[in-house]
Short mmCIF file of C-alpha atoms in Angstrom, two decimals:
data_model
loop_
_atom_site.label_atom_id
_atom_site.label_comp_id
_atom_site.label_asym_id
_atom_site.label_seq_id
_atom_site.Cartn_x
_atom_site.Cartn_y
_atom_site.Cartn_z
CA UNK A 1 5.71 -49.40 55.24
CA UNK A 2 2.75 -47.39 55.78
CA UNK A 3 -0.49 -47.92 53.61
CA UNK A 4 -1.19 -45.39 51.14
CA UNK A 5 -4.93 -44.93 50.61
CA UNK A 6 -6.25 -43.84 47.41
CA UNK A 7 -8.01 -40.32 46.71
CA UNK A 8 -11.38 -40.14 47.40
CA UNK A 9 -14.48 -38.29 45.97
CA UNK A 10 -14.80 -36.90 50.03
CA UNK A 11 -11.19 -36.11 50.02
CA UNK A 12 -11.03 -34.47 46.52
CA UNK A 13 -14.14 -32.22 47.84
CA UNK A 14 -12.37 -31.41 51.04
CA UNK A 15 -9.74 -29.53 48.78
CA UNK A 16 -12.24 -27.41 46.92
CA UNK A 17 -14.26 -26.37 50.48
CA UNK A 18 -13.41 -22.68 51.71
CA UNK A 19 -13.19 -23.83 55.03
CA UNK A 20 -11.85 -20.70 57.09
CA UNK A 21 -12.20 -18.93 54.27
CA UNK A 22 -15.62 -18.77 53.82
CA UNK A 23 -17.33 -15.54 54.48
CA UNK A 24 -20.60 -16.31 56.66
CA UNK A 25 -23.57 -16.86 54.46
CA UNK A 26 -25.28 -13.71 55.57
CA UNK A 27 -22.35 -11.41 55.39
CA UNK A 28 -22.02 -12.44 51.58
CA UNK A 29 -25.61 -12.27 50.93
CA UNK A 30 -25.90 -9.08 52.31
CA UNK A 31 -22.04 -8.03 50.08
CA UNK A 32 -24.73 -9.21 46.77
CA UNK A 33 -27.91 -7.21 48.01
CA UNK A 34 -26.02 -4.36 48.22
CA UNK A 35 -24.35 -4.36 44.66
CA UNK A 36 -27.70 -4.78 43.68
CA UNK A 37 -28.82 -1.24 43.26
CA UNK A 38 -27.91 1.24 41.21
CA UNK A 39 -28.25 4.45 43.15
CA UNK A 40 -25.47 7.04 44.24
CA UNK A 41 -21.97 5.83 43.45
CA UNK A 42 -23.12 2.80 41.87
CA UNK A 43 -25.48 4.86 39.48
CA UNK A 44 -22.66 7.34 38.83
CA UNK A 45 -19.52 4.95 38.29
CA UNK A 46 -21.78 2.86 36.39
CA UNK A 47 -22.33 6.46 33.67
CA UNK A 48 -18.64 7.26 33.67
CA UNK A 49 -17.90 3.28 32.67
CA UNK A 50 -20.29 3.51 29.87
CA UNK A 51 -18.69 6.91 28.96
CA UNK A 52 -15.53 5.08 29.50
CA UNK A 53 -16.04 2.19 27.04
CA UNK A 54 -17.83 3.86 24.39
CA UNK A 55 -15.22 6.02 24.22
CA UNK A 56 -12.57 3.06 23.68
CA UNK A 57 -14.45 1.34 21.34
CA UNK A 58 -15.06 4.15 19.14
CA UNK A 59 -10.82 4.73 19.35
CA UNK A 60 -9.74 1.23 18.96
CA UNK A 61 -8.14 1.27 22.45
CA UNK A 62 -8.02 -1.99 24.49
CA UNK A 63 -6.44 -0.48 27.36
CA UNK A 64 -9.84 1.75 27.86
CA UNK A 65 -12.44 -0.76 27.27
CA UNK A 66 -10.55 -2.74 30.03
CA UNK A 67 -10.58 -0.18 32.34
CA UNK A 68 -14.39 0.57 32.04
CA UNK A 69 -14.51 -2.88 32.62
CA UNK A 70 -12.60 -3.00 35.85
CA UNK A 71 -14.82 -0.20 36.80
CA UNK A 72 -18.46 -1.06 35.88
CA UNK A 73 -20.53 -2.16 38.67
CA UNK A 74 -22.89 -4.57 36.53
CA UNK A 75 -21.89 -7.56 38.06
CA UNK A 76 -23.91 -6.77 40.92
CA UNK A 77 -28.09 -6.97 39.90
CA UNK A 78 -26.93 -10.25 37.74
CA UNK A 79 -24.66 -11.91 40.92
CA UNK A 80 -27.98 -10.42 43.18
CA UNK A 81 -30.49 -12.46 40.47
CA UNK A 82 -28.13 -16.03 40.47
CA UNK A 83 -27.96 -15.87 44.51
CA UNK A 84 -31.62 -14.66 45.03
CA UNK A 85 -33.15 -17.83 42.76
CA UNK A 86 -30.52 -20.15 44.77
CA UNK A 87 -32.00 -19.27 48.10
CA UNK A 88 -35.30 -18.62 47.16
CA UNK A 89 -35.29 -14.96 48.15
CA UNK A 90 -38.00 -13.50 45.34
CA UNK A 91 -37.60 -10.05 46.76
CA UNK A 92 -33.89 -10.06 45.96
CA UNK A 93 -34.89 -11.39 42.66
CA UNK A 94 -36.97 -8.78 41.61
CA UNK A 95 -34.84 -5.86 43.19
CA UNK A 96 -31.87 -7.23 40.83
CA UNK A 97 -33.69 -7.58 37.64
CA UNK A 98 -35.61 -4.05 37.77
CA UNK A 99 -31.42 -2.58 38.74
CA UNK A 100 -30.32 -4.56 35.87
CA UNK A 101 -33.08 -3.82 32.97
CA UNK A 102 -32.18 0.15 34.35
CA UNK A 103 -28.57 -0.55 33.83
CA UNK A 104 -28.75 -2.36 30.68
CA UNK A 105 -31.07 0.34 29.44
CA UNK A 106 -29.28 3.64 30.53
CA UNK A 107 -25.91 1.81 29.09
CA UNK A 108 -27.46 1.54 25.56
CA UNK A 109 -28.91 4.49 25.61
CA UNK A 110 -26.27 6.66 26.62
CA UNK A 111 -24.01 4.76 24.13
CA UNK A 112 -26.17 4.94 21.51
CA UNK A 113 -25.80 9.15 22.39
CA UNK A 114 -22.56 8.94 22.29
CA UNK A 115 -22.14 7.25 18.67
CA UNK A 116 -24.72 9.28 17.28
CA UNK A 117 -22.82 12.88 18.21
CA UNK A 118 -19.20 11.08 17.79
CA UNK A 119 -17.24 11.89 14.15
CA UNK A 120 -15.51 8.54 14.21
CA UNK A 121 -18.04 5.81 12.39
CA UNK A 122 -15.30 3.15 11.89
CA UNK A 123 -16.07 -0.16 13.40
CA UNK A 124 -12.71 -0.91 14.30
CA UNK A 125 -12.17 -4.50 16.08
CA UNK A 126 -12.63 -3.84 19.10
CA UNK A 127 -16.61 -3.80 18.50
CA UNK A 128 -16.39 -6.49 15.94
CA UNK A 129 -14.53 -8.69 18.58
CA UNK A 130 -17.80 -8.11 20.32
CA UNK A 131 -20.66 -9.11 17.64
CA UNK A 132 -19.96 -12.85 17.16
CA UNK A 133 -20.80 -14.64 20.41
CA UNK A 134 -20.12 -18.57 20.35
CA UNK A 135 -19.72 -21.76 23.13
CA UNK A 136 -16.44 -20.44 24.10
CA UNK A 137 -18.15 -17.50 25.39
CA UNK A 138 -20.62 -19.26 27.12
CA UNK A 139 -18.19 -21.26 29.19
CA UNK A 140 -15.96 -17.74 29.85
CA UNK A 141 -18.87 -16.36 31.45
CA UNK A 142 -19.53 -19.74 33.32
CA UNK A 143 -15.93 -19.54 34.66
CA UNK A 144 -15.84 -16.27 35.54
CA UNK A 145 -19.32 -16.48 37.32
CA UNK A 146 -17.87 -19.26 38.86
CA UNK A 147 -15.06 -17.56 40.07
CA UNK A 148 -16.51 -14.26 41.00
CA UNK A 149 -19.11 -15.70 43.65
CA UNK A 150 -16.51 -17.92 45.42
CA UNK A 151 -14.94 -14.64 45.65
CA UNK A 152 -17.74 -12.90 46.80
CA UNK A 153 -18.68 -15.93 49.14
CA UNK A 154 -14.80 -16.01 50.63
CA UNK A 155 -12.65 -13.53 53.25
CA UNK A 156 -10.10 -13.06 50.69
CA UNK A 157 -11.18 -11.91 47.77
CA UNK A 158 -7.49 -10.93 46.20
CA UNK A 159 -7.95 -10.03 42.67
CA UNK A 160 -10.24 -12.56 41.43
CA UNK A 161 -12.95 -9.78 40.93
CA UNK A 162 -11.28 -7.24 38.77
CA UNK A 163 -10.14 -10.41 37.01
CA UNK A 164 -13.62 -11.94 36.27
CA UNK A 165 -15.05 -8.38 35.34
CA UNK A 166 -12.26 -7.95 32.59
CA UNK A 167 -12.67 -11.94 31.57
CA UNK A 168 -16.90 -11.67 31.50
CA UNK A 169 -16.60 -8.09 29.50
CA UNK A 170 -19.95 -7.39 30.40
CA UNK A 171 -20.00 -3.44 29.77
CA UNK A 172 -18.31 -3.42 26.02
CA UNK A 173 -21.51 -6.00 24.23
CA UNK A 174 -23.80 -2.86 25.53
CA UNK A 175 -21.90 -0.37 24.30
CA UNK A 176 -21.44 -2.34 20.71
CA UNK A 177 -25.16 -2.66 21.14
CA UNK A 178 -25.51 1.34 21.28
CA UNK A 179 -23.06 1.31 18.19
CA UNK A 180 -25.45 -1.25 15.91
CA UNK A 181 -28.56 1.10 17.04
CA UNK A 182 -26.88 4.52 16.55
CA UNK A 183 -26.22 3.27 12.47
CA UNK A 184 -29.06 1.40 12.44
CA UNK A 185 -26.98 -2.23 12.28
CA UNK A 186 -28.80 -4.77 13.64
CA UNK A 187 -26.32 -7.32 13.15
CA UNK A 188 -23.94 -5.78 15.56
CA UNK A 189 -26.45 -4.70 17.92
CA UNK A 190 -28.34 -8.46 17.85
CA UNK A 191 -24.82 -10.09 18.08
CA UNK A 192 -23.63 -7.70 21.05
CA UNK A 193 -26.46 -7.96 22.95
CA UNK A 194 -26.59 -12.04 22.50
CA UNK A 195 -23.00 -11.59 24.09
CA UNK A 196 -24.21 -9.57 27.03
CA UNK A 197 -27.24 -12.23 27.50
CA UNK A 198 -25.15 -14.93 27.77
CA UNK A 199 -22.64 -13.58 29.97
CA UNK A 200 -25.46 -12.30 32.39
CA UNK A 201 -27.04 -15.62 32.34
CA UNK A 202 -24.20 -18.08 33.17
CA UNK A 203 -22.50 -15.70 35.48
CA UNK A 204 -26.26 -15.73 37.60
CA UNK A 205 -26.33 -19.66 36.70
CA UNK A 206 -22.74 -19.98 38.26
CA UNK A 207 -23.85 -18.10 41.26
CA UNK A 208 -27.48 -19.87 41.54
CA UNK A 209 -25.34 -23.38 41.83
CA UNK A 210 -22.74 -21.54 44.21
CA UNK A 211 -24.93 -20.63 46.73
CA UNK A 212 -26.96 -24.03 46.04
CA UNK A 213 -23.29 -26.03 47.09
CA UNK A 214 -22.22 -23.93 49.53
CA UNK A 215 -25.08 -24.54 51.50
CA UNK A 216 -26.64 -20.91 52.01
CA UNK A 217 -29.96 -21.24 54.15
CA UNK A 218 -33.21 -20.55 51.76
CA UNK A 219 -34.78 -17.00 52.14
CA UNK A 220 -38.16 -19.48 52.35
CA UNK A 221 -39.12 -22.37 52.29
CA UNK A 222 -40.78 -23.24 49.30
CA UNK A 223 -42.55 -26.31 48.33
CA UNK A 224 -41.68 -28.55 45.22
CA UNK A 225 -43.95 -26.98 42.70
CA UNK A 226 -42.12 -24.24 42.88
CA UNK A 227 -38.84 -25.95 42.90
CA UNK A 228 -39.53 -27.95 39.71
CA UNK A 229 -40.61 -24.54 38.45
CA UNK A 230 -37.45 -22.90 39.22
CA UNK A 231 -35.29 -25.91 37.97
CA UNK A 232 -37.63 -26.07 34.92
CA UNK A 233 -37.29 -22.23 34.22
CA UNK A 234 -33.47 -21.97 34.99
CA UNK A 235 -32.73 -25.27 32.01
CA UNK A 236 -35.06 -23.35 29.50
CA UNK A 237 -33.12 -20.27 30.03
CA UNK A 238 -29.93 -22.40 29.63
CA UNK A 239 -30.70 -23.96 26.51
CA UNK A 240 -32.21 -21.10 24.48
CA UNK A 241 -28.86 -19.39 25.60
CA UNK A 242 -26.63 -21.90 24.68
CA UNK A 243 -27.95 -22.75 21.10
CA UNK A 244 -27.31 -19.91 19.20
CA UNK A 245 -24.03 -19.85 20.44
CA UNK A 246 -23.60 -23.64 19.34
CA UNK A 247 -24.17 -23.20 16.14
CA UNK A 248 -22.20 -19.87 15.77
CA UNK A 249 -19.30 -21.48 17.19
CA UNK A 250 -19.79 -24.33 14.92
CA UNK A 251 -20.03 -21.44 11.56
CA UNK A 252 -16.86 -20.44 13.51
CA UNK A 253 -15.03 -23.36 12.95
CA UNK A 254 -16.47 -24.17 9.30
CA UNK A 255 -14.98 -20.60 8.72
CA UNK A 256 -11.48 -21.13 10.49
CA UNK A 257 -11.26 -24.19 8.54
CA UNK A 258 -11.65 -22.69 5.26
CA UNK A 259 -9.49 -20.56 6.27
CA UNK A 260 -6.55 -22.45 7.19
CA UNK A 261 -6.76 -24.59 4.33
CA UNK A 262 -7.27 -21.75 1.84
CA UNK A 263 -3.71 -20.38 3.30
CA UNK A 264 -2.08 -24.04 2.97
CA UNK A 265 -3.63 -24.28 -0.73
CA UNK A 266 -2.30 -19.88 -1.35
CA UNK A 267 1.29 -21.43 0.00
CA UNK A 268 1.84 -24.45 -1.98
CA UNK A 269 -0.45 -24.36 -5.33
CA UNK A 270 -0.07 -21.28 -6.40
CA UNK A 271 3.33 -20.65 -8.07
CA UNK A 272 3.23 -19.57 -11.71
CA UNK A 273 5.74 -19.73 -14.10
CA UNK A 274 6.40 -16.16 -15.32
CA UNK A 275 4.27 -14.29 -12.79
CA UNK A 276 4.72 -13.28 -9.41
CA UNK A 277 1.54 -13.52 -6.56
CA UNK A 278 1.38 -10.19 -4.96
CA UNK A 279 -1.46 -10.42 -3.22
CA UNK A 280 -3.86 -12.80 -1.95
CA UNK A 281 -7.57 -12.09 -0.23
CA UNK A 282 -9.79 -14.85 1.46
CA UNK A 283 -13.06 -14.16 2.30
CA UNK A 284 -13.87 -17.42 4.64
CA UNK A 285 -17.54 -16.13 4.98
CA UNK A 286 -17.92 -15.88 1.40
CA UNK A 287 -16.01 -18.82 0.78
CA UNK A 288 -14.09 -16.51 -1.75
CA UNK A 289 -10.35 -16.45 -2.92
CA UNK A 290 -8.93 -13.70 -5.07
CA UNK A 291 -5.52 -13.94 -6.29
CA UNK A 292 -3.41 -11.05 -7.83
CA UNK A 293 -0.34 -11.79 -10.04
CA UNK A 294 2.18 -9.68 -11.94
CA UNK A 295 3.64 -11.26 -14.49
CA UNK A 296 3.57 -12.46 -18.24
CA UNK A 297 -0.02 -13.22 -17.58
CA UNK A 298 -2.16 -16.26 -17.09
CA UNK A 299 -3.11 -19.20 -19.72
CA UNK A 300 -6.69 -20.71 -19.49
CA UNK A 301 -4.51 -24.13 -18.85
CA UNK A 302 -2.75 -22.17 -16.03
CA UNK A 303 -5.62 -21.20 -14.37
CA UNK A 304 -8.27 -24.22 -14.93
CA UNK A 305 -4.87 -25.88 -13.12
CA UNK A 306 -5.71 -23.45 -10.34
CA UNK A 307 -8.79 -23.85 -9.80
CA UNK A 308 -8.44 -27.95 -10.01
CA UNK A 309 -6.02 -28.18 -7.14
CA UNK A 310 -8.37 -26.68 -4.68
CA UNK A 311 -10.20 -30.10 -4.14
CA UNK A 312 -7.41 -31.38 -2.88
CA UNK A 313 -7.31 -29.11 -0.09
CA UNK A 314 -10.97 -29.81 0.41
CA UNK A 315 -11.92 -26.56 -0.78
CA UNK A 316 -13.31 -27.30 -4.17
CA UNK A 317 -16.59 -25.20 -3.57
CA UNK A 318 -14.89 -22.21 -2.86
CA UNK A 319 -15.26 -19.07 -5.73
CA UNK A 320 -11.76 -18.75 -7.01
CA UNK A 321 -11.22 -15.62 -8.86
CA UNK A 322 -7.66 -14.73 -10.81
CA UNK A 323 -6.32 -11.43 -11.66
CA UNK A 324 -3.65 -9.78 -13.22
CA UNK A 325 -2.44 -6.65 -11.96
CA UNK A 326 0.31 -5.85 -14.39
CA UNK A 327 1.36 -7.95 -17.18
CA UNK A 328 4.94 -7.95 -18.30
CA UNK A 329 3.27 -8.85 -22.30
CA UNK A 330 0.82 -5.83 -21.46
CA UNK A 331 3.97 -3.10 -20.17
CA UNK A 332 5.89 -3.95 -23.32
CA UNK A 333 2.87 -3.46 -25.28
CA UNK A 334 2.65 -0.21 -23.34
CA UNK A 335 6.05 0.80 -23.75
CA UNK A 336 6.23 0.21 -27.24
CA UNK A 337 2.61 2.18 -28.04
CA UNK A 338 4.56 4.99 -26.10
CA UNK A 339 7.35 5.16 -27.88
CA UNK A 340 5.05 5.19 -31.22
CA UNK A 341 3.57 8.21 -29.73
CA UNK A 342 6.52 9.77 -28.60
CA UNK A 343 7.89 9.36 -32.46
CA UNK A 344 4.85 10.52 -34.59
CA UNK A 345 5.21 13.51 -31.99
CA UNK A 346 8.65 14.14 -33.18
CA UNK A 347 7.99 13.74 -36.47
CA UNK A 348 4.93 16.21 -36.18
CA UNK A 349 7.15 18.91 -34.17
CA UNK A 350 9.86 18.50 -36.68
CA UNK A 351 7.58 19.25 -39.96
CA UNK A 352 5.80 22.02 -37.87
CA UNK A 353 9.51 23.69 -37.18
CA UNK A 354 10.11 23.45 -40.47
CA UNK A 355 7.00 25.16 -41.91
CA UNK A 356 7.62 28.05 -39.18
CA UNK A 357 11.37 28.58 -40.57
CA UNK A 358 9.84 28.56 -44.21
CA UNK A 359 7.24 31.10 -43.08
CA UNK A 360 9.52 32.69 -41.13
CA UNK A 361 11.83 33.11 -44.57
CA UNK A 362 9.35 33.96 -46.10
CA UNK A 363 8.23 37.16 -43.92
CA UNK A 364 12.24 38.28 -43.95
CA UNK A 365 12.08 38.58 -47.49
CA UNK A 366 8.26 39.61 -47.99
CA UNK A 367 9.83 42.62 -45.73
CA UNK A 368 13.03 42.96 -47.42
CA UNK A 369 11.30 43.64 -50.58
CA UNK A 370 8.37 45.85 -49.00
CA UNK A 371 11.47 48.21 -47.66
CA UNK A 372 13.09 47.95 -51.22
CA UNK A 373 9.61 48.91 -53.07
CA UNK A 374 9.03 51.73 -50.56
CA UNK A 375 12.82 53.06 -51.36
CA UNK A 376 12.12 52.61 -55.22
CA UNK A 377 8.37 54.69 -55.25
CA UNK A 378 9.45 57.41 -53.42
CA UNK A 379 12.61 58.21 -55.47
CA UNK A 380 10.55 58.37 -58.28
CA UNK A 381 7.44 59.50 -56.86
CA UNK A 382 7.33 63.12 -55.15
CA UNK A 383 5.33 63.98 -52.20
CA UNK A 384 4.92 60.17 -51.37
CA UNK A 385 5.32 59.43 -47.85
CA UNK A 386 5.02 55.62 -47.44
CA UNK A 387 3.48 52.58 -49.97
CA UNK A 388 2.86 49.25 -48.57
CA UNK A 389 1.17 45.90 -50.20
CA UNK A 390 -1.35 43.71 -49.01
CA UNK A 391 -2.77 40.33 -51.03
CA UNK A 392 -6.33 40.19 -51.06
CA UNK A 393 -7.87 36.67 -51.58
CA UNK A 394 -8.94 35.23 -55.17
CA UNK A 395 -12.80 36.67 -56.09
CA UNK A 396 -12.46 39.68 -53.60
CA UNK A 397 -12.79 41.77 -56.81
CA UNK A 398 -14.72 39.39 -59.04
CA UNK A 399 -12.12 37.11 -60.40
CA UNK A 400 -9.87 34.30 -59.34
CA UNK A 401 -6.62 35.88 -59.45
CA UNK A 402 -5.12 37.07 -56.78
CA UNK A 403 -4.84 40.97 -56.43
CA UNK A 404 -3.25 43.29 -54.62
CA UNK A 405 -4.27 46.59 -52.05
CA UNK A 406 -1.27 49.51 -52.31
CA UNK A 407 -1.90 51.71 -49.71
CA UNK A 408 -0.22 54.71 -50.35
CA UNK A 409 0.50 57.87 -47.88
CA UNK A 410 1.05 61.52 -49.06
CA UNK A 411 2.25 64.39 -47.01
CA UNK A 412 -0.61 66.32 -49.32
CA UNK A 413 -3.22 65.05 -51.75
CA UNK A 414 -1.43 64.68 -54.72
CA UNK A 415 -3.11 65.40 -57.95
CA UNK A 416 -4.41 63.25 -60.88
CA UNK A 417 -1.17 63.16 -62.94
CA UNK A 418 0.79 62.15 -59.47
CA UNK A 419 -1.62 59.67 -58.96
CA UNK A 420 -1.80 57.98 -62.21
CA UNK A 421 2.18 58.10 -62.42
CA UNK A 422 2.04 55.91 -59.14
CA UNK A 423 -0.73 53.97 -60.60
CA UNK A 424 0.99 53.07 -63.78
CA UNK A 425 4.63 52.49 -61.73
CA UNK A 426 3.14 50.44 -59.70
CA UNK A 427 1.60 48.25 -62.71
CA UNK A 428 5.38 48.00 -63.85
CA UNK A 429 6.81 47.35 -60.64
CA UNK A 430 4.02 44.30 -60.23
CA UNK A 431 4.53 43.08 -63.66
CA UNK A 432 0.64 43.41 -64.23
CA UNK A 433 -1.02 42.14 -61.33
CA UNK A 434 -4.26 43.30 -60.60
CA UNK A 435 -4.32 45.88 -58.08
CA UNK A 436 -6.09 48.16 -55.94
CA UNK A 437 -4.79 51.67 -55.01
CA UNK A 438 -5.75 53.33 -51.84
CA UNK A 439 -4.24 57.26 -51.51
CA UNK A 440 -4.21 59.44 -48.04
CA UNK A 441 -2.61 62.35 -47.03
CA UNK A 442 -1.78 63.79 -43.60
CA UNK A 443 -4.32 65.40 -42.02
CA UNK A 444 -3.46 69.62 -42.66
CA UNK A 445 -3.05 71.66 -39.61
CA UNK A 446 -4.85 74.50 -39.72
#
């Protein structure tokens, strides 16, 4: 039976070597130095992607921002910077970081163009996605920088680089950053550009150590000072990189927590008796909870019970705030003040219907009887054409009593005996009420 000998560390590293793979060391190198500069097509596919992404940002559109991500030649300077520290080559070094301040600057600017002229100022979540950087980030762009170089560094390069420039997002956090500028937020610009940084970093990190285990020859041979200079520049790169990220990815998980346990405590705590949760808002930033019932309405016991039970879901410092959108106690109330005013305005159209019939009675026979006086003054009254009445107020003419105005029409001026006969008939006819007597005739043709 034939001795089975255990995995080694030499074995297990024989696995991960590229063997006939591997693309010779100065083939790839010179692959990297020529990604480096932005000039030509580079320059101009590198507009259009920031074009590209702005655009899908601004719309919401994850299919767009991953296409000006599959298209955006930034990868390049930041790959050129990694491989040019891990074989020493300075010149390399410097050619990559003036290409990728350029890129990193014509990006932002022409973003920040583009959301200053654009109508659509919604930060949708596309850029939010983009403004909260944490660990998890760091070690994306760790593993993709990983796996773009062995790409770079191998014959077959398959799909791995499209892959790691859609996984490493590097040309969204700038465009977010031109967002943040163009309305003047600079926690989305800080955030998206801390993004960017630490994707740039640890993909040039992953390719420094690439190159560094591969075994490319040094550019030059340098002596340890400036070894221990590199070494000591690259870990004080790493950690003020990393640390912000720590601790947002811990404020992360504080938040997810609060979270999760504010939805446990919203699904089994708060039932009411009488009311009915329709809607429920947690804020795990502010540590806030608002809850919004329908319902009879909430007691003080009800809701000190509330507010009680969040301990036990280890949320007993979060602000719990109680509302009640529409009270069954309150749309009675309602309902019965309507109906009140629905009544009293019955009652007030039904007395006003009746005073217009009695006014309206009273006109019919006020007329009736100014047709029958008219009828009576001119069978006794000759030449009169027409008589009617008119009441004149109490103290019109000096006393309280109310008087009366006759206005009577003549087809000619009568004469004084014709005029005190309709006087004195008129005294009869009015049983003595004061009156006033006005007498016309019709104008004479001549």
């Amino acid at each position: 039976m034939p001795h089975k000998h255990p995995m080694t560390i030499d074995k297990l590293l024989n696995y991960l070597r590229l063997g006939d793979n591997a693309e010779d060391p100065k083939v790839a190198m010179e692959a990297i130095a020529r990604g480096v500069v932005f000039r030509g097509t580079n320059l101009l596919i590198l507009v259009f992607a920031i074009l590209i992404a702005s655009v899908g940002l601004n719309v919401n559109s994850a299919a767009v921002v991953i296409g000006a991500m599959l298209i955006s030649p930034l990868m390049g300077p930041i790959m050129g910077v990694g491989a040019g520290v891990g074989v020493m080559d300075f010149r390399l070094v410097r050619r990559s970081v003036y290409n990728l301040g350029f890129a990193v600057g014509a990006s932002i600017a022409t973003s920040t163009l583009y959301f200053l002229i654009t109508p659509l100022s919604e930060a949708h979540s596309e850029i939010l996605a983009r403004t909260s950087p944490t660990i998890w980030d760091v070690l994306i762009a760790l593993s993709g920088g990983f796996a773009g170089v062995i790409a770079a560094a191998s014959k077959e390069r398959g799909n791995v680089v499209p892959g790691v420039a859609i996984a490493t997002a590097l040309m969204p956090p700038l465009c977010t950053a031109g967002y943040g500028l163009a309305h003047l937020n600079w926690s989305y610009f800080l955030g998206a550009f801390y993004l960017f940084l630490i994707n740039s970093v640890f993909i040039g990190i992953a390719t420094l150590f690439t190159v560094r285990w591969m075994g490319y020859p040094m550019k030059s041979l340098a002596d340890e000072r400036v070894t221990r200079k590199v070494k000591r520049y690259t870990a004080i790169i790493i950690f003020i990189t990393v640390v912000p990220s720590v601790f947002l990815a811990y404020r992360l998980v504080l938040q997810t927590a609060f979270e999760n346990r504010a939805e446990q405590y919203v699904l089994f705590e708060t039932d009411v008796e009488d009311n009915f949760l329709v809607k429920q808002e947690i804020d795990a930033k502010a540590r806030t909870i608002l809850l919004t019932y329908v319902g009879n309405g909430l007691t003080p016991e009800e809701e000190d019970r509330l507010r009680r039970r969040l301990g036990g879901y280890d949320i007993a410092d979060a602000e719990l705030t109680i509302r009640t959108g529409l009270s069954i106690r309150d749309l009675d109330n309602e309902r019965m003040s309507m109906r009140e005013g629905e009544q009293r305005q019955q009652e007030q159209n039904q007395a006003l219907m009746a005073k217009l019939a009695s006014l309206n009675d009273s006109l019919v026979q006020r007329d009736r009887a100014a047709v029958q006086l008219m009828t009576e003054a001119r069978a006794v009254i000759p030449g009169l054409r027409w008589v009617v009445l008119a009441d004149i107020p109490g103290g019109v003419l000096g006393k309280d009593t109310m008087a009366v105005v006759a206005s009577a029409r003549f087809a000619t001026m009568p004469d004084t005996a014709v005029a005190g006969r309709l006087d004195r008939w008129l005294s009869v006819r009015l049983k003595d009420r004061r009156h006033l007597l006005c007498i016309t005739a019709d104008p004479q043709k001549k």
